[in-house]
Amino acid sequence: MLQIPALQIQSLRYTHLSDMNRWQYLTVSALGALSLILSISLIISGESNRSLQAGLQAQQSEINKGSMSQQVATNLLRDIAGAATKDDKLKELLTRNGFTLTENPTASPSPSP
């Protein structure tokens, strides 16, 4: 028959805690509390940063839309000005709205040396 030795169950004693004096216990407890406070503040700071970043992305999106609109308007105005050289009504419309048209002289081929 197989015999199993009897297990000796000792009472759970935290000998390392009982060996600590009062100032060591208070120091360790204070450091634990400080770590907890710093962890919570880091989480709060991260959430705040995330919300600020979302706001900045929305503002950047609006700036990009404005930039795109400006490019479209510039190209449209350039096309209208090109067509206004042949159409007096378009030329008058541009002049009425504060745009002055100057015709670019046609580029002549430069003489080769």
PDB file of C-alpha atoms in Angstrom:
ATOM      1  CA  MET A   1       0.000   0.000   0.000  1.00  0.00           C
ATOM      2  CA  LEU A   2       1.228   3.491  -0.881  1.00  0.00           C
ATOM      3  CA  GLN A   3       1.571   5.817   2.025  1.00  0.00           C
ATOM      4  CA  ILE A   4       1.433   9.572   1.677  1.00  0.00           C
ATOM      5  CA  PRO A   5       3.188  11.532   4.373  1.00  0.00           C
ATOM      6  CA  ALA A   6       0.913  13.775   6.345  1.00  0.00           C
ATOM      7  CA  LEU A   7       1.033  17.358   5.207  1.00  0.00           C
ATOM      8  CA  GLN A   8       1.866  19.797   7.873  1.00  0.00           C
ATOM      9  CA  ILE A   9      -0.188  22.941   7.510  1.00  0.00           C
ATOM     10  CA  GLN A  10       1.349  25.877   9.190  1.00  0.00           C
ATOM     11  CA  SER A  11      -0.480  29.021   9.985  1.00  0.00           C
ATOM     12  CA  LEU A  12       0.097  31.736   7.426  1.00  0.00           C
ATOM     13  CA  ARG A  13       2.351  34.237   9.049  1.00  0.00           C
ATOM     14  CA  TYR A  14       3.745  37.179   7.248  1.00  0.00           C
ATOM     15  CA  THR A  15       7.089  37.200   8.882  1.00  0.00           C
ATOM     16  CA  HIS A  16       8.443  39.828   6.526  1.00  0.00           C
ATOM     17  CA  LEU A  17       5.657  42.214   7.564  1.00  0.00           C
ATOM     18  CA  SER A  18       6.138  41.560  11.210  1.00  0.00           C
ATOM     19  CA  ASP A  19       9.840  42.278  10.826  1.00  0.00           C
ATOM     20  CA  MET A  20       9.104  45.775   9.480  1.00  0.00           C
ATOM     21  CA  ASN A  21       9.152  48.636  11.878  1.00  0.00           C
ATOM     22  CA  ARG A  22       6.644  51.469  11.766  1.00  0.00           C
ATOM     23  CA  TRP A  23       8.532  53.915   9.552  1.00  0.00           C
ATOM     24  CA  GLN A  24       9.275  51.224   6.948  1.00  0.00           C
ATOM     25  CA  TYR A  25       5.600  50.268   6.829  1.00  0.00           C
ATOM     26  CA  LEU A  26       4.554  53.902   6.436  1.00  0.00           C
ATOM     27  CA  THR A  27       7.167  54.481   3.723  1.00  0.00           C
ATOM     28  CA  VAL A  28       6.043  51.465   1.710  1.00  0.00           C
ATOM     29  CA  SER A  29       2.376  52.429   2.136  1.00  0.00           C
ATOM     30  CA  ALA A  30       3.081  56.015   1.060  1.00  0.00           C
ATOM     31  CA  LEU A  31       4.984  54.836  -2.013  1.00  0.00           C
ATOM     32  CA  GLY A  32       2.099  52.521  -2.929  1.00  0.00           C
ATOM     33  CA  ALA A  33      -0.419  55.345  -2.561  1.00  0.00           C
ATOM     34  CA  LEU A  34       1.797  57.668  -4.604  1.00  0.00           C
ATOM     35  CA  SER A  35       2.023  55.050  -7.365  1.00  0.00           C
ATOM     36  CA  LEU A  36      -1.755  54.723  -7.406  1.00  0.00           C
ATOM     37  CA  ILE A  37      -2.250  58.496  -7.583  1.00  0.00           C
ATOM     38  CA  LEU A  38       0.289  58.846 -10.393  1.00  0.00           C
ATOM     39  CA  SER A  39      -1.348  56.015 -12.353  1.00  0.00           C
ATOM     40  CA  ILE A  40      -4.764  57.642 -12.073  1.00  0.00           C
ATOM     41  CA  SER A  41      -3.386  61.036 -13.097  1.00  0.00           C
ATOM     42  CA  LEU A  42      -1.686  59.434 -16.103  1.00  0.00           C
ATOM     43  CA  ILE A  43      -4.977  57.889 -17.222  1.00  0.00           C
ATOM     44  CA  ILE A  44      -6.807  61.211 -16.825  1.00  0.00           C
ATOM     45  CA  SER A  45      -4.049  63.040 -18.690  1.00  0.00           C
ATOM     46  CA  GLY A  46      -4.213  60.532 -21.540  1.00  0.00           C
ATOM     47  CA  GLU A  47      -7.968  60.957 -21.888  1.00  0.00           C
ATOM     48  CA  SER A  48      -7.623  64.730 -21.871  1.00  0.00           C
ATOM     49  CA  ASN A  49      -4.917  64.510 -24.517  1.00  0.00           C
ATOM     50  CA  ARG A  50      -7.139  62.301 -26.674  1.00  0.00           C
ATOM     51  CA  SER A  51     -10.021  64.792 -26.560  1.00  0.00           C
ATOM     52  CA  LEU A  52      -7.699  67.711 -27.388  1.00  0.00           C
ATOM     53  CA  GLN A  53      -6.249  65.754 -30.282  1.00  0.00           C
ATOM     54  CA  ALA A  54      -9.742  65.072 -31.657  1.00  0.00           C
ATOM     55  CA  GLY A  55     -10.488  68.802 -31.530  1.00  0.00           C
ATOM     56  CA  LEU A  56      -7.269  69.631 -33.347  1.00  0.00           C
ATOM     57  CA  GLN A  57      -8.037  67.072 -36.042  1.00  0.00           C
ATOM     58  CA  ALA A  58     -11.442  68.678 -36.598  1.00  0.00           C
ATOM     59  CA  GLN A  59      -9.819  72.116 -36.936  1.00  0.00           C
ATOM     60  CA  GLN A  60      -7.201  70.757 -39.340  1.00  0.00           C
ATOM     61  CA  SER A  61      -9.966  69.204 -41.429  1.00  0.00           C
ATOM     62  CA  GLU A  62     -11.695  72.599 -41.703  1.00  0.00           C
ATOM     63  CA  ILE A  63      -8.405  74.239 -42.722  1.00  0.00           C
ATOM     64  CA  ASN A  64      -7.872  71.597 -45.396  1.00  0.00           C
ATOM     65  CA  LYS A  65     -11.392  72.136 -46.731  1.00  0.00           C
ATOM     66  CA  GLY A  66     -10.742  75.886 -46.950  1.00  0.00           C
ATOM     67  CA  SER A  67      -7.454  75.317 -48.722  1.00  0.00           C
ATOM     68  CA  MET A  68      -9.132  73.007 -51.236  1.00  0.00           C
ATOM     69  CA  SER A  69     -11.904  75.559 -51.839  1.00  0.00           C
ATOM     70  CA  GLN A  70      -9.309  78.266 -52.422  1.00  0.00           C
ATOM     71  CA  GLN A  71      -7.514  76.109 -54.988  1.00  0.00           C
ATOM     72  CA  VAL A  72     -10.767  75.376 -56.796  1.00  0.00           C
ATOM     73  CA  ALA A  73     -11.728  79.064 -56.784  1.00  0.00           C
ATOM     74  CA  THR A  74      -8.315  80.097 -58.129  1.00  0.00           C
ATOM     75  CA  ASN A  75      -8.497  77.565 -60.942  1.00  0.00           C
ATOM     76  CA  LEU A  76     -12.066  78.560 -61.743  1.00  0.00           C
ATOM     77  CA  LEU A  77     -11.137  82.253 -61.822  1.00  0.00           C
ATOM     78  CA  ARG A  78      -8.168  81.502 -64.063  1.00  0.00           C
ATOM     79  CA  ASP A  79     -10.425  79.611 -66.493  1.00  0.00           C
ATOM     80  CA  ILE A  80     -13.010  82.417 -66.500  1.00  0.00           C
ATOM     81  CA  ALA A  81     -10.233  84.981 -67.102  1.00  0.00           C
ATOM     82  CA  GLY A  82      -8.980  82.877 -70.006  1.00  0.00           C
ATOM     83  CA  ALA A  83     -12.463  82.788 -71.512  1.00  0.00           C
ATOM     84  CA  ALA A  84     -12.945  86.518 -70.828  1.00  0.00           C
ATOM     85  CA  THR A  85     -10.298  87.393 -73.408  1.00  0.00           C
ATOM     86  CA  LYS A  86     -12.807  86.354 -76.077  1.00  0.00           C
ATOM     87  CA  ASP A  87     -16.044  87.347 -74.282  1.00  0.00           C
ATOM     88  CA  ASP A  88     -16.698  90.984 -73.356  1.00  0.00           C
ATOM     89  CA  LYS A  89     -19.538  90.072 -70.961  1.00  0.00           C
ATOM     90  CA  LEU A  90     -17.240  87.893 -68.878  1.00  0.00           C
ATOM     91  CA  LYS A  91     -14.596  90.614 -68.895  1.00  0.00           C
ATOM     92  CA  GLU A  92     -17.171  93.133 -67.639  1.00  0.00           C
ATOM     93  CA  LEU A  93     -18.348  90.705 -64.958  1.00  0.00           C
ATOM     94  CA  LEU A  94     -14.810  90.232 -63.666  1.00  0.00           C
ATOM     95  CA  THR A  95     -14.126  93.978 -63.711  1.00  0.00           C
ATOM     96  CA  ARG A  96     -17.358  94.689 -61.823  1.00  0.00           C
ATOM     97  CA  ASN A  97     -16.263  92.270 -59.093  1.00  0.00           C
ATOM     98  CA  GLY A  98     -12.844  93.832 -58.643  1.00  0.00           C
ATOM     99  CA  PHE A  99     -10.675  91.676 -60.880  1.00  0.00           C
ATOM    100  CA  THR A 100      -8.444  93.308 -63.456  1.00  0.00           C
ATOM    101  CA  LEU A 101      -7.384  91.404 -66.503  1.00  0.00           C
ATOM    102  CA  THR A 102      -3.998  91.761 -68.078  1.00  0.00           C
ATOM    103  CA  GLU A 103      -3.193  89.741 -71.082  1.00  0.00           C
ATOM    104  CA  ASN A 104       0.077  87.906 -71.033  1.00  0.00           C
ATOM    105  CA  PRO A 105       2.099  88.504 -74.168  1.00  0.00           C
ATOM    106  CA  THR A 106       2.617  85.383 -76.155  1.00  0.00           C
ATOM    107  CA  ALA A 107       6.000  83.918 -75.494  1.00  0.00           C
ATOM    108  CA  SER A 108       8.288  84.269 -78.468  1.00  0.00           C
ATOM    109  CA  PRO A 109      10.884  81.602 -78.976  1.00  0.00           C
ATOM    110  CA  SER A 110      14.189  82.696 -77.521  1.00  0.00           C
ATOM    111  CA  PRO A 111      17.028  82.859 -79.945  1.00  0.00           C
ATOM    112  CA  SER A 112      19.508  80.079 -79.619  1.00  0.00           C
ATOM    113  CA  PRO A 113      23.157  81.073 -79.222  1.00  0.00           C
TER     114      PRO A 113
END
